[in-house]
Amino acid sequence: MRNHQKKLDTQVQSYENEVNALITKLVLKDGIDKNKVQEIYNFLMNFNQSDEQPTVKHSESDKS
C-alpha cells in the first residue's frame, strides 16, 4: 500500500510540475488573458476534486 501511495504521490507531483510549466509558458505569451490562464490552471489542478460536478460547466456558469 505504501509503495502505491508513493507512486501516486510521484505521479501527482509530476503532473503538477507539467501544469506549472504550461502555465508559465502561457503567462509569458503576449496577448494572453490572465483570467483565462487562471481558469485553465484551476481546471487542471482541480481535475480530481469533484467527480460529480464537472469543473468546466461550473466555470462556464461563472462567466455570466
PDB file of C-alpha atoms in Angstrom:
ATOM      1  CA  MET A   1       0.000   0.000   0.000  1.00  0.00           C
ATOM      2  CA  ARG A   2       2.804   2.431   0.838  1.00  0.00           C
ATOM      3  CA  ASN A   3       4.546   1.773  -2.472  1.00  0.00           C
ATOM      4  CA  HIS A   4       1.301   2.503  -4.284  1.00  0.00           C
ATOM      5  CA  GLN A   5       0.894   5.783  -2.375  1.00  0.00           C
ATOM      6  CA  LYS A   6       4.496   6.786  -3.110  1.00  0.00           C
ATOM      7  CA  LYS A   7       3.974   6.064  -6.807  1.00  0.00           C
ATOM      8  CA  LEU A   8       0.750   8.070  -6.800  1.00  0.00           C
ATOM      9  CA  ASP A   9       2.446  10.967  -4.992  1.00  0.00           C
ATOM     10  CA  THR A  10       5.237  10.921  -7.581  1.00  0.00           C
ATOM     11  CA  GLN A  11       2.723  10.958 -10.435  1.00  0.00           C
ATOM     12  CA  VAL A  12       0.783  13.828  -8.858  1.00  0.00           C
ATOM     13  CA  GLN A  13       3.978  15.837  -8.357  1.00  0.00           C
ATOM     14  CA  SER A  14       4.997  15.207 -11.956  1.00  0.00           C
ATOM     15  CA  TYR A  15       1.558  16.329 -13.170  1.00  0.00           C
ATOM     16  CA  GLU A  16       1.724  19.489 -11.057  1.00  0.00           C
ATOM     17  CA  ASN A  17       5.173  20.275 -12.469  1.00  0.00           C
ATOM     18  CA  GLU A  18       3.878  19.849 -16.025  1.00  0.00           C
ATOM     19  CA  VAL A  19       0.878  22.087 -15.330  1.00  0.00           C
ATOM     20  CA  ASN A  20       3.117  24.765 -13.816  1.00  0.00           C
ATOM     21  CA  ALA A  21       5.444  24.629 -16.835  1.00  0.00           C
ATOM     22  CA  LEU A  22       2.479  25.002 -19.185  1.00  0.00           C
ATOM     23  CA  ILE A  23       1.037  27.899 -17.199  1.00  0.00           C
ATOM     24  CA  THR A  24       4.429  29.622 -17.178  1.00  0.00           C
ATOM     25  CA  LYS A  25       4.574  29.370 -20.982  1.00  0.00           C
ATOM     26  CA  LEU A  26       1.054  30.789 -21.279  1.00  0.00           C
ATOM     27  CA  VAL A  27       1.793  33.695 -18.932  1.00  0.00           C
ATOM     28  CA  LEU A  28       4.910  34.625 -20.901  1.00  0.00           C
ATOM     29  CA  LYS A  29       2.996  34.833 -24.193  1.00  0.00           C
ATOM     30  CA  ASP A  30       1.802  38.266 -25.259  1.00  0.00           C
ATOM     31  CA  GLY A  31      -1.917  38.816 -25.596  1.00  0.00           C
ATOM     32  CA  ILE A  32      -2.969  36.004 -23.277  1.00  0.00           C
ATOM     33  CA  ASP A  33      -5.805  36.952 -20.923  1.00  0.00           C
ATOM     34  CA  LYS A  34      -4.555  36.401 -17.371  1.00  0.00           C
ATOM     35  CA  ASN A  35      -8.062  35.463 -16.187  1.00  0.00           C
ATOM     36  CA  LYS A  36      -8.215  32.748 -18.836  1.00  0.00           C
ATOM     37  CA  VAL A  37      -4.808  31.452 -17.723  1.00  0.00           C
ATOM     38  CA  GLN A  38      -6.067  31.335 -14.120  1.00  0.00           C
ATOM     39  CA  GLU A  39      -9.189  29.484 -15.259  1.00  0.00           C
ATOM     40  CA  ILE A  40      -7.066  26.918 -17.123  1.00  0.00           C
ATOM     41  CA  TYR A  41      -4.798  26.482 -14.114  1.00  0.00           C
ATOM     42  CA  ASN A  42      -7.739  25.975 -11.763  1.00  0.00           C
ATOM     43  CA  PHE A  43      -9.311  23.460 -14.118  1.00  0.00           C
ATOM     44  CA  LEU A  44      -6.107  21.442 -14.476  1.00  0.00           C
ATOM     45  CA  MET A  45      -5.249  21.492 -10.784  1.00  0.00           C
ATOM     46  CA  ASN A  46      -8.761  20.603  -9.612  1.00  0.00           C
ATOM     47  CA  PHE A  47      -9.316  17.737 -12.034  1.00  0.00           C
ATOM     48  CA  ASN A  48      -9.900  15.210  -9.250  1.00  0.00           C
ATOM     49  CA  GLN A  49     -11.613  17.379  -6.645  1.00  0.00           C
ATOM     50  CA  SER A  50     -15.218  16.773  -7.683  1.00  0.00           C
ATOM     51  CA  ASP A  51     -16.198  13.811  -9.816  1.00  0.00           C
ATOM     52  CA  GLU A  52     -19.893  14.670  -9.559  1.00  0.00           C
ATOM     53  CA  GLN A  53     -19.761  18.241 -10.874  1.00  0.00           C
ATOM     54  CA  PRO A  54     -17.619  18.898 -13.948  1.00  0.00           C
ATOM     55  CA  THR A  55     -15.374  21.916 -13.412  1.00  0.00           C
ATOM     56  CA  VAL A  56     -15.914  23.138 -16.982  1.00  0.00           C
ATOM     57  CA  LYS A  57     -19.659  23.593 -16.534  1.00  0.00           C
ATOM     58  CA  HIS A  58     -19.037  25.324 -13.220  1.00  0.00           C
ATOM     59  CA  SER A  59     -16.613  27.841 -14.747  1.00  0.00           C
ATOM     60  CA  GLU A  60     -18.869  28.476 -17.762  1.00  0.00           C
ATOM     61  CA  SER A  61     -21.711  29.482 -15.458  1.00  0.00           C
ATOM     62  CA  ASP A  62     -19.390  31.835 -13.574  1.00  0.00           C
ATOM     63  CA  LYS A  63     -18.866  33.920 -16.729  1.00  0.00           C
ATOM     64  CA  SER A  64     -22.392  35.376 -16.704  1.00  0.00           C
TER      65      SER A  64
END
